[in-house]
PDB file of C-alpha atoms in Angstrom:
ATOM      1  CA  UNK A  90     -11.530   7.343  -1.029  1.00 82.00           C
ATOM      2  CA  UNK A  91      -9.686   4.002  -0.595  1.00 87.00           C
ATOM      3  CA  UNK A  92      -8.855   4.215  -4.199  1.00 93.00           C
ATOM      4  CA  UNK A  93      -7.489   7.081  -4.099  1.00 94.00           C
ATOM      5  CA  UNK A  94      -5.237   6.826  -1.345  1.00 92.00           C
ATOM      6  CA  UNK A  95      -4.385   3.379  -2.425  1.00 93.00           C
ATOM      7  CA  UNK A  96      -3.393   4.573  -5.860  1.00 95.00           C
ATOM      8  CA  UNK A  97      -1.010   7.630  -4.212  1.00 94.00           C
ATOM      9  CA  UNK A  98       0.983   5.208  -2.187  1.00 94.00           C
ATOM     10  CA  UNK A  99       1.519   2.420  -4.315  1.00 95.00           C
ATOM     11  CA  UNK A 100       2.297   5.244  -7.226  1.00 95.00           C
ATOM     12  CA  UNK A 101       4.763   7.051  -4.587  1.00 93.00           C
ATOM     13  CA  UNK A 102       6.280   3.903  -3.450  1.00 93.00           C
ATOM     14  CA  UNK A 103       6.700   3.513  -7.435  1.00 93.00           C
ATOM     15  CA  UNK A 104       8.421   6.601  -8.085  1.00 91.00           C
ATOM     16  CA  UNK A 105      11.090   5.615  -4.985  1.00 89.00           C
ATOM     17  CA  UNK A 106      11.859   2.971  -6.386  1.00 90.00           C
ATOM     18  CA  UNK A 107      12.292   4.212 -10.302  1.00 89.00           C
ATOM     19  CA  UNK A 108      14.493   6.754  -8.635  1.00 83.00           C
ATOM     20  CA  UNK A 109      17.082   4.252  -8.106  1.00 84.00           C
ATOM     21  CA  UNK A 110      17.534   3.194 -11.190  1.00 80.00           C
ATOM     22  CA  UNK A 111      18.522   4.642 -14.735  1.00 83.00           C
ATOM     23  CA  UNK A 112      15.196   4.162 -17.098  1.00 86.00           C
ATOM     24  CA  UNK A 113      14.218   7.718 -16.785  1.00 85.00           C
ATOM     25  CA  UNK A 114      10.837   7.146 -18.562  1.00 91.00           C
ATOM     26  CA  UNK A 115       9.937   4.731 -16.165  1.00 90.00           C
ATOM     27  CA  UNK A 116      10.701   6.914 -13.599  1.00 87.00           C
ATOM     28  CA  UNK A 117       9.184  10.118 -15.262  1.00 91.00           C
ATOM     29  CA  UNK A 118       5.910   7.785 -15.746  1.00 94.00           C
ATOM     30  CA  UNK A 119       5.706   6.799 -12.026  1.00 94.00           C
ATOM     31  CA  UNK A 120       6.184  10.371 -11.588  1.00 91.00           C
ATOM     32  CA  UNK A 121       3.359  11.507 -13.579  1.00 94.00           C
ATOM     33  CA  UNK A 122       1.140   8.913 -12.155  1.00 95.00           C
ATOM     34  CA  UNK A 123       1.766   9.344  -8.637  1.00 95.00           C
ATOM     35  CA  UNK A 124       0.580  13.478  -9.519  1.00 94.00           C
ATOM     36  CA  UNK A 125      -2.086  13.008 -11.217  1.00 96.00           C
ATOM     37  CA  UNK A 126      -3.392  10.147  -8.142  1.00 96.00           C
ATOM     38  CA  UNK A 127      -2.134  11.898  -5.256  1.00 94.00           C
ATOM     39  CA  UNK A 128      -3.952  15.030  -7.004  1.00 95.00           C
ATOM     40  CA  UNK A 129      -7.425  12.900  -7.001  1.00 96.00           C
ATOM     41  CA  UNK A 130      -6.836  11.792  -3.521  1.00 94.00           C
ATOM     42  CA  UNK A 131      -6.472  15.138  -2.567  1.00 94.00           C
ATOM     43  CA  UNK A 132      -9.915  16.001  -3.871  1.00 95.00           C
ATOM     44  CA  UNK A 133     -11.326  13.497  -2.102  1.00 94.00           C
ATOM     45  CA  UNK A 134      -9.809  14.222   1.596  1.00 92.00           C
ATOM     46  CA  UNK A 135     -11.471  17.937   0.627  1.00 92.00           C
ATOM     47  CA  UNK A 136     -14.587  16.613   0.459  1.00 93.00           C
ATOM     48  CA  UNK A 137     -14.191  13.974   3.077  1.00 89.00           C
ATOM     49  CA  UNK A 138     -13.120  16.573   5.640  1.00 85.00           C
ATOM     50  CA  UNK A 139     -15.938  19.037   4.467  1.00 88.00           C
ATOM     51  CA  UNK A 140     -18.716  16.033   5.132  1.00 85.00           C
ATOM     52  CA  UNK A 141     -17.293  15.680   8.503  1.00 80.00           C
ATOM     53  CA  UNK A 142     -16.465  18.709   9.498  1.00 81.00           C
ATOM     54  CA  UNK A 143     -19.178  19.380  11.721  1.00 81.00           C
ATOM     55  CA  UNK A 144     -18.383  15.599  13.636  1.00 75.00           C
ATOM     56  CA  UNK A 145     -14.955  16.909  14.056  1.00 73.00           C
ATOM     57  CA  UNK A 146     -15.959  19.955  15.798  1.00 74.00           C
ATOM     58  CA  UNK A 147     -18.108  18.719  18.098  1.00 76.00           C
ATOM     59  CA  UNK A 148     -15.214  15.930  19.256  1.00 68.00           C
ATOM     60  CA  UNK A 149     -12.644  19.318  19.845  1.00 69.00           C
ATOM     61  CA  UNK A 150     -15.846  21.587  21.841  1.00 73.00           C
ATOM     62  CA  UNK A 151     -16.042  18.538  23.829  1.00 73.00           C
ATOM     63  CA  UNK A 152     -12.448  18.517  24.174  1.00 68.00           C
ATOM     64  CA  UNK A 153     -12.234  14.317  23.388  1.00 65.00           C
ATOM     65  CA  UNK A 154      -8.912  14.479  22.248  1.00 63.00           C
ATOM     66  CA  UNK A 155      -8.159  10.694  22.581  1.00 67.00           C
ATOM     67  CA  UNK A 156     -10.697  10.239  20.196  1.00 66.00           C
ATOM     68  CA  UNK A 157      -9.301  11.922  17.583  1.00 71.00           C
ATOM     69  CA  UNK A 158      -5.907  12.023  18.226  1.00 76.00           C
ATOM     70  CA  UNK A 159      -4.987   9.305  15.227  1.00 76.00           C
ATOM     71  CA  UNK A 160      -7.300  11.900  12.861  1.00 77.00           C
ATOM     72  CA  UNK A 161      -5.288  14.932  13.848  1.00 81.00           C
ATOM     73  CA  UNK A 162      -1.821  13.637  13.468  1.00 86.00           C
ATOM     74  CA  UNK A 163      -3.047  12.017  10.092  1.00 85.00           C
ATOM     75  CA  UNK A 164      -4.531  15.469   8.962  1.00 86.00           C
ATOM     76  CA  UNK A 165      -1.482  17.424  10.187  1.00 90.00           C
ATOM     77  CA  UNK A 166       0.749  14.713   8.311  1.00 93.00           C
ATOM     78  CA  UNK A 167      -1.133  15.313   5.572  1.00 92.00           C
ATOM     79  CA  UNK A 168      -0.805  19.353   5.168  1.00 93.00           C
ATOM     80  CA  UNK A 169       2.866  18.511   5.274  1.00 94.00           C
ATOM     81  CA  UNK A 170       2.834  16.050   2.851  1.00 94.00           C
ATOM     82  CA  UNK A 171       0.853  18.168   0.899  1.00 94.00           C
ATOM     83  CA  UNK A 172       3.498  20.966   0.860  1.00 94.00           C
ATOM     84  CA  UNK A 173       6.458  19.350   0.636  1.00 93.00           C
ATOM     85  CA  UNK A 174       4.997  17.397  -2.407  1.00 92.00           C
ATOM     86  CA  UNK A 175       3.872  21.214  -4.284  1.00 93.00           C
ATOM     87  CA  UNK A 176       7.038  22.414  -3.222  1.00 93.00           C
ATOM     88  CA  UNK A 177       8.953  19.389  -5.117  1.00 91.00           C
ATOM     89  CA  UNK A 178       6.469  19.614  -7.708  1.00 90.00           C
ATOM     90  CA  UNK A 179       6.870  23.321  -8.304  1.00 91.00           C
ATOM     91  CA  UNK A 180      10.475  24.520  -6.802  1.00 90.00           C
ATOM     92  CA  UNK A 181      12.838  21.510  -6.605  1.00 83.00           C
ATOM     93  CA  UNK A 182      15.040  20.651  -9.725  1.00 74.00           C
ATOM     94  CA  UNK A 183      16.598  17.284  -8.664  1.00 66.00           C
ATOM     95  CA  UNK A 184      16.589  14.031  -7.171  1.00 68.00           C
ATOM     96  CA  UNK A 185      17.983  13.610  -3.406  1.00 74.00           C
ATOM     97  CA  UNK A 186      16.640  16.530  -1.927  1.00 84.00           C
ATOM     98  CA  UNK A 187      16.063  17.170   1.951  1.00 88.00           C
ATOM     99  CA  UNK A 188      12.150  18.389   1.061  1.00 90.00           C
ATOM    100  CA  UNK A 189      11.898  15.121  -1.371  1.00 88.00           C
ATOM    101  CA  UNK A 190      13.047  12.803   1.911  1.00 89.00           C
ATOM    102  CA  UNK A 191      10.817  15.111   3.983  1.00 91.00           C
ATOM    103  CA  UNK A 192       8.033  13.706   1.485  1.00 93.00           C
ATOM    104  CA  UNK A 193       8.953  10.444   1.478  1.00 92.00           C
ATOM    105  CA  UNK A 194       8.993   9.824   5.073  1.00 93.00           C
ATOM    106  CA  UNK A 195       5.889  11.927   5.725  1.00 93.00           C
ATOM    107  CA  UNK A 196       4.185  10.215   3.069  1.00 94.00           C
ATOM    108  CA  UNK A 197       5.024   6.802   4.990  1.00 95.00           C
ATOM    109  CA  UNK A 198       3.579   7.708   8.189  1.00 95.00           C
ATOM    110  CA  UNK A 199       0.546   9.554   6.376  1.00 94.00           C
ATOM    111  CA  UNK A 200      -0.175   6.543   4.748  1.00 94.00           C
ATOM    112  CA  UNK A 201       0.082   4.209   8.188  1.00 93.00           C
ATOM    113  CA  UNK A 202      -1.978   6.833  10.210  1.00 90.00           C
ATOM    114  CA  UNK A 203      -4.895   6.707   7.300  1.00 89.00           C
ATOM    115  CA  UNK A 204      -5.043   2.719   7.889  1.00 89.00           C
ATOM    116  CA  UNK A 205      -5.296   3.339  11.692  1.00 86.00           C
ATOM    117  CA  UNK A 206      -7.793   5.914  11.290  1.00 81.00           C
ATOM    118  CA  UNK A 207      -9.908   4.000   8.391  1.00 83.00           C
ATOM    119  CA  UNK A 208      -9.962   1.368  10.262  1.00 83.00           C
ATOM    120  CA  UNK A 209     -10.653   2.925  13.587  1.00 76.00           C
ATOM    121  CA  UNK A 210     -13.518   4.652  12.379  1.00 69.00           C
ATOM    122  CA  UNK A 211     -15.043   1.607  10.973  1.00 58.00           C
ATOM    123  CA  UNK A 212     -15.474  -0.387  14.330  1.00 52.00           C
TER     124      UNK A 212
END
């Protein structure tokens, strides 16, 4: 799993930044990579969230909140990131779109709020 999500935000962060400039293949590589990794990430967080799902139940039954409140913004960050980045993927012909910064800044605050709850989990 930390592969994963390590590989989709260093290969997003990549793609930003190839944006700016003019080699397109560069940028159409980062592009390609950050896909195909934030694709395998996504398979991942699948299974991660089935294996738990039970564990998460329980917390919301028992209505502990504070205990998963870092999970639930991260997971509700992450359905948004999730469709803004199919919607670019499939939909949006161009760079500078509002969806694309939509992504970009969701994808930021996704990836902080996985480090909070990896670590969180872990003590």
């Amino acid at each position: 799993m930390a592969l994963t999500f390590s590989l989709s935000v260093v290969t997003g962060i990549g793609f930003h930044l190839a944006g700016r400039g003019s080699n397109h293949e560069a940028w159409h590589n980062w592009a390609v990579s950050h896909i195909v990794s934030t694709l395998l990430w996504l398979i991942v967080v699948v299974l991660h969230t089935k294996r738990y799902r039970k564990m998460f139940m329980s917390l919301a039954k028992r209505r502990a909140y504070k205990k998963f409140f870092p999970t639930l913004v991260a997971s509700t960050l992450f359905i948004i990131t999730t469709i803004t980045g199919i919607v670019l993927l499939l939909f949006i012909d161009g760079a500078n779109s509002s969806i694309g910064l939509w992504h970009w800044e969701c994808g930021i605050a996704l990836a902080v709020l996985t480090l909070v709850h990896a670590f969180s989990i872990k003590k």
